[in-house]
């Protein structure tokens, strides 16, 4: 009697986290075989340009498991017509593997909502649930409770502690556009993606016309950041008009200033490593502040922006000594765009159009005060910026 694991997912694209989880399940549960099953994506779902065909996702998973005899890929869900449910997959596998024990592998989130799945009872009566979890305390108590409740209903549940790789397919698609996804891709998958020009890797993003730039940028941001970025762009253009700076540069820097903001600290550090950037002590200790630096690098290398735009993005969170008009504009626009709401924002909005230097000084002072209150580190660049402004006013 064999033990067979079932691991479904969109695998869009597959990443090393999937493959590690699969191998982890094989050894933790003593599986004879683990089936990776790419989901069918509903045909009516609107997919971004450069999204892979179902057979390309299958091929990427195939490449990911090459040389791993316990891992196998099946196209059984890709070939099925109509809505695709896990219980149908399980039915088919039970017919194909009579007498074997099937383990349905799922993540924590899915497990906690498992009872809402279609024919959930059929699933837990016919398969053991293998639940991946990270082992964080809050998560563990929720899982333990759910496990006890499910077992009372007759389910068999096995927990699999898996040191999860902190990458999602969504983040990976961003990293692909920024040319730094390879550390997270199984062998051969990166080349396959580039050869087939998937996920926008075949596009040239250099010197895009404004409307195209806006479309690309908004596609890479987290949805809740789009309004802020467009607000910053519009405010930057108004300020450029007021202070005689280049309006096109202001618009492009405004659009691109938070281009890497969706990446968490680890991914920011990965981007720097992939771009060959050595970081100073402040950044290494505070990777969350890195998005201005990585944003500037992406603006330069991926979008081909000019030096004025790149340097305005570079200084938008910390400021620096001797800022150009455009640099000041982006710093202040980021602070006061229409979606910002905090005590003092109105004063900043007025000052920005009457005295840009004073507005910058107010922004810097407020930031530094907040950081001090929070006990956070203050970047040397911010200190230099403020010292310079105090000296020159
Ligand atoms: Fe920012
Ligand atoms: Fe911003």
PDB file of C-alpha atoms in Angstrom, residues 284-386:
ATOM      1  CA  UNK A 284      21.764  46.508   6.059  1.00  0.00           C
ATOM      2  CA  UNK A 285      20.168  47.111   9.439  1.00  0.00           C
ATOM      3  CA  UNK A 286      17.052  48.805   8.008  1.00  0.00           C
ATOM      4  CA  UNK A 287      16.210  47.006   4.758  1.00  0.00           C
ATOM      5  CA  UNK A 288      12.679  48.461   4.841  1.00  0.00           C
ATOM      6  CA  UNK A 289      14.116  51.875   3.965  1.00  0.00           C
ATOM      7  CA  UNK A 290      15.763  50.447   0.863  1.00  0.00           C
ATOM      8  CA  UNK A 291      12.944  51.059  -1.619  1.00  0.00           C
ATOM      9  CA  UNK A 292      14.271  54.505  -2.552  1.00  0.00           C
ATOM     10  CA  UNK A 293      17.643  53.021  -3.476  1.00  0.00           C
ATOM     11  CA  UNK A 294      16.240  49.954  -5.243  1.00  0.00           C
ATOM     12  CA  UNK A 295      13.563  52.090  -6.921  1.00  0.00           C
ATOM     13  CA  UNK A 296      16.280  54.345  -8.330  1.00  0.00           C
ATOM     14  CA  UNK A 297      18.238  51.316  -9.565  1.00  0.00           C
ATOM     15  CA  UNK A 298      15.165  49.877 -11.278  1.00  0.00           C
ATOM     16  CA  UNK A 299      14.274  53.278 -12.782  1.00  0.00           C
ATOM     17  CA  UNK A 300      17.767  53.477 -14.239  1.00  0.00           C
ATOM     18  CA  UNK A 301      18.395  49.903 -15.349  1.00  0.00           C
ATOM     19  CA  UNK A 302      14.945  48.635 -16.277  1.00  0.00           C
ATOM     20  CA  UNK A 303      13.156  51.843 -17.301  1.00  0.00           C
ATOM     21  CA  UNK A 304      16.172  53.707 -18.710  1.00  0.00           C
ATOM     22  CA  UNK A 305      15.290  56.949 -16.918  1.00  0.00           C
ATOM     23  CA  UNK A 306      17.660  59.926 -16.923  1.00  0.00           C
ATOM     24  CA  UNK A 307      19.938  60.937 -14.030  1.00  0.00           C
ATOM     25  CA  UNK A 308      17.623  63.698 -12.791  1.00  0.00           C
ATOM     26  CA  UNK A 309      14.711  61.268 -12.408  1.00  0.00           C
ATOM     27  CA  UNK A 310      16.895  58.547 -10.883  1.00  0.00           C
ATOM     28  CA  UNK A 311      18.401  60.835  -8.258  1.00  0.00           C
ATOM     29  CA  UNK A 312      14.982  62.255  -7.318  1.00  0.00           C
ATOM     30  CA  UNK A 313      13.730  58.722  -6.646  1.00  0.00           C
ATOM     31  CA  UNK A 314      16.913  57.904  -4.762  1.00  0.00           C
ATOM     32  CA  UNK A 315      16.439  60.738  -2.259  1.00  0.00           C
ATOM     33  CA  UNK A 316      12.646  60.600  -1.854  1.00  0.00           C
ATOM     34  CA  UNK A 317      12.541  58.988   1.603  1.00  0.00           C
ATOM     35  CA  UNK A 318      15.642  60.356   3.295  1.00  0.00           C
ATOM     36  CA  UNK A 319      16.455  63.564   1.490  1.00  0.00           C
ATOM     37  CA  UNK A 320      20.123  64.563   1.288  1.00  0.00           C
ATOM     38  CA  UNK A 321      22.306  67.664   1.394  1.00  0.00           C
ATOM     39  CA  UNK A 322      22.225  70.019  -1.617  1.00  0.00           C
ATOM     40  CA  UNK A 323      19.030  68.707  -3.223  1.00  0.00           C
ATOM     41  CA  UNK A 324      18.076  69.789  -6.751  1.00  0.00           C
ATOM     42  CA  UNK A 325      14.672  71.391  -7.334  1.00  0.00           C
ATOM     43  CA  UNK A 326      13.336  68.129  -8.768  1.00  0.00           C
ATOM     44  CA  UNK A 327      14.632  66.151  -5.776  1.00  0.00           C
ATOM     45  CA  UNK A 328      12.912  68.560  -3.403  1.00  0.00           C
ATOM     46  CA  UNK A 329       9.712  68.370  -5.434  1.00  0.00           C
ATOM     47  CA  UNK A 330       9.519  64.571  -5.311  1.00  0.00           C
ATOM     48  CA  UNK A 331      10.300  64.501  -1.593  1.00  0.00           C
ATOM     49  CA  UNK A 332       7.589  67.062  -0.829  1.00  0.00           C
ATOM     50  CA  UNK A 333       5.038  65.691  -3.343  1.00  0.00           C
ATOM     51  CA  UNK A 334       5.380  62.231  -1.795  1.00  0.00           C
ATOM     52  CA  UNK A 335       4.627  63.783   1.585  1.00  0.00           C
ATOM     53  CA  UNK A 336       1.640  65.958   0.689  1.00  0.00           C
ATOM     54  CA  UNK A 337      -0.137  64.341  -2.280  1.00  0.00           C
ATOM     55  CA  UNK A 338      -3.943  64.428  -1.920  1.00  0.00           C
ATOM     56  CA  UNK A 339      -4.243  60.979  -0.312  1.00  0.00           C
ATOM     57  CA  UNK A 340      -2.008  61.935   2.628  1.00  0.00           C
ATOM     58  CA  UNK A 341      -3.796  62.855   5.821  1.00  0.00           C
ATOM     59  CA  UNK A 342      -1.947  63.752   9.008  1.00  0.00           C
ATOM     60  CA  UNK A 343      -1.786  66.756  11.328  1.00  0.00           C
ATOM     61  CA  UNK A 344       0.248  69.445   9.608  1.00  0.00           C
ATOM     62  CA  UNK A 345      -0.340  68.291   6.030  1.00  0.00           C
ATOM     63  CA  UNK A 346      -2.290  71.456   5.142  1.00  0.00           C
ATOM     64  CA  UNK A 347       0.571  73.653   6.290  1.00  0.00           C
ATOM     65  CA  UNK A 348       2.948  71.585   4.193  1.00  0.00           C
ATOM     66  CA  UNK A 349       0.649  71.923   1.156  1.00  0.00           C
ATOM     67  CA  UNK A 350       0.632  75.701   1.473  1.00  0.00           C
ATOM     68  CA  UNK A 351       4.366  75.990   2.026  1.00  0.00           C
ATOM     69  CA  UNK A 352       5.134  73.765  -0.963  1.00  0.00           C
ATOM     70  CA  UNK A 353       3.815  76.456  -3.312  1.00  0.00           C
ATOM     71  CA  UNK A 354       5.248  79.456  -1.454  1.00  0.00           C
ATOM     72  CA  UNK A 355       8.606  78.256  -0.141  1.00  0.00           C
ATOM     73  CA  UNK A 356       9.787  74.831  -1.359  1.00  0.00           C
ATOM     74  CA  UNK A 357      12.874  74.833   0.861  1.00  0.00           C
ATOM     75  CA  UNK A 358      10.774  75.480   3.976  1.00  0.00           C
ATOM     76  CA  UNK A 359       8.358  72.745   2.932  1.00  0.00           C
ATOM     77  CA  UNK A 360      11.254  70.315   2.568  1.00  0.00           C
ATOM     78  CA  UNK A 361      12.588  71.348   5.955  1.00  0.00           C
ATOM     79  CA  UNK A 362       9.190  70.837   7.561  1.00  0.00           C
ATOM     80  CA  UNK A 363       8.862  67.378   5.984  1.00  0.00           C
ATOM     81  CA  UNK A 364      12.310  66.319   7.116  1.00  0.00           C
ATOM     82  CA  UNK A 365      11.762  67.657  10.624  1.00  0.00           C
ATOM     83  CA  UNK A 366       8.437  65.835  10.984  1.00  0.00           C
ATOM     84  CA  UNK A 367       9.972  62.573   9.736  1.00  0.00           C
ATOM     85  CA  UNK A 368      12.921  62.782  12.069  1.00  0.00           C
ATOM     86  CA  UNK A 369      10.693  63.572  15.041  1.00  0.00           C
ATOM     87  CA  UNK A 370       8.484  60.604  14.242  1.00  0.00           C
ATOM     88  CA  UNK A 371      11.460  58.273  13.859  1.00  0.00           C
ATOM     89  CA  UNK A 372      12.884  59.484  17.172  1.00  0.00           C
ATOM     90  CA  UNK A 373       9.547  58.892  18.888  1.00  0.00           C
ATOM     91  CA  UNK A 374       9.412  55.376  17.448  1.00  0.00           C
ATOM     92  CA  UNK A 375      12.990  54.747  18.522  1.00  0.00           C
ATOM     93  CA  UNK A 376      13.904  53.980  14.884  1.00  0.00           C
ATOM     94  CA  UNK A 377      17.304  54.608  13.351  1.00  0.00           C
ATOM     95  CA  UNK A 378      17.725  57.864  11.455  1.00  0.00           C
ATOM     96  CA  UNK A 379      19.580  57.724   8.197  1.00  0.00           C
ATOM     97  CA  UNK A 380      22.770  59.778   7.983  1.00  0.00           C
ATOM     98  CA  UNK A 381      21.424  61.305   4.753  1.00  0.00           C
ATOM     99  CA  UNK A 382      18.392  62.788   6.547  1.00  0.00           C
ATOM    100  CA  UNK A 383      20.620  64.295   9.215  1.00  0.00           C
ATOM    101  CA  UNK A 384      22.883  65.791   6.557  1.00  0.00           C
ATOM    102  CA  UNK A 385      19.869  67.124   4.662  1.00  0.00           C
ATOM    103  CA  UNK A 386      18.506  68.941   7.680  1.00  0.00           C
TER     104      UNK A 386
END
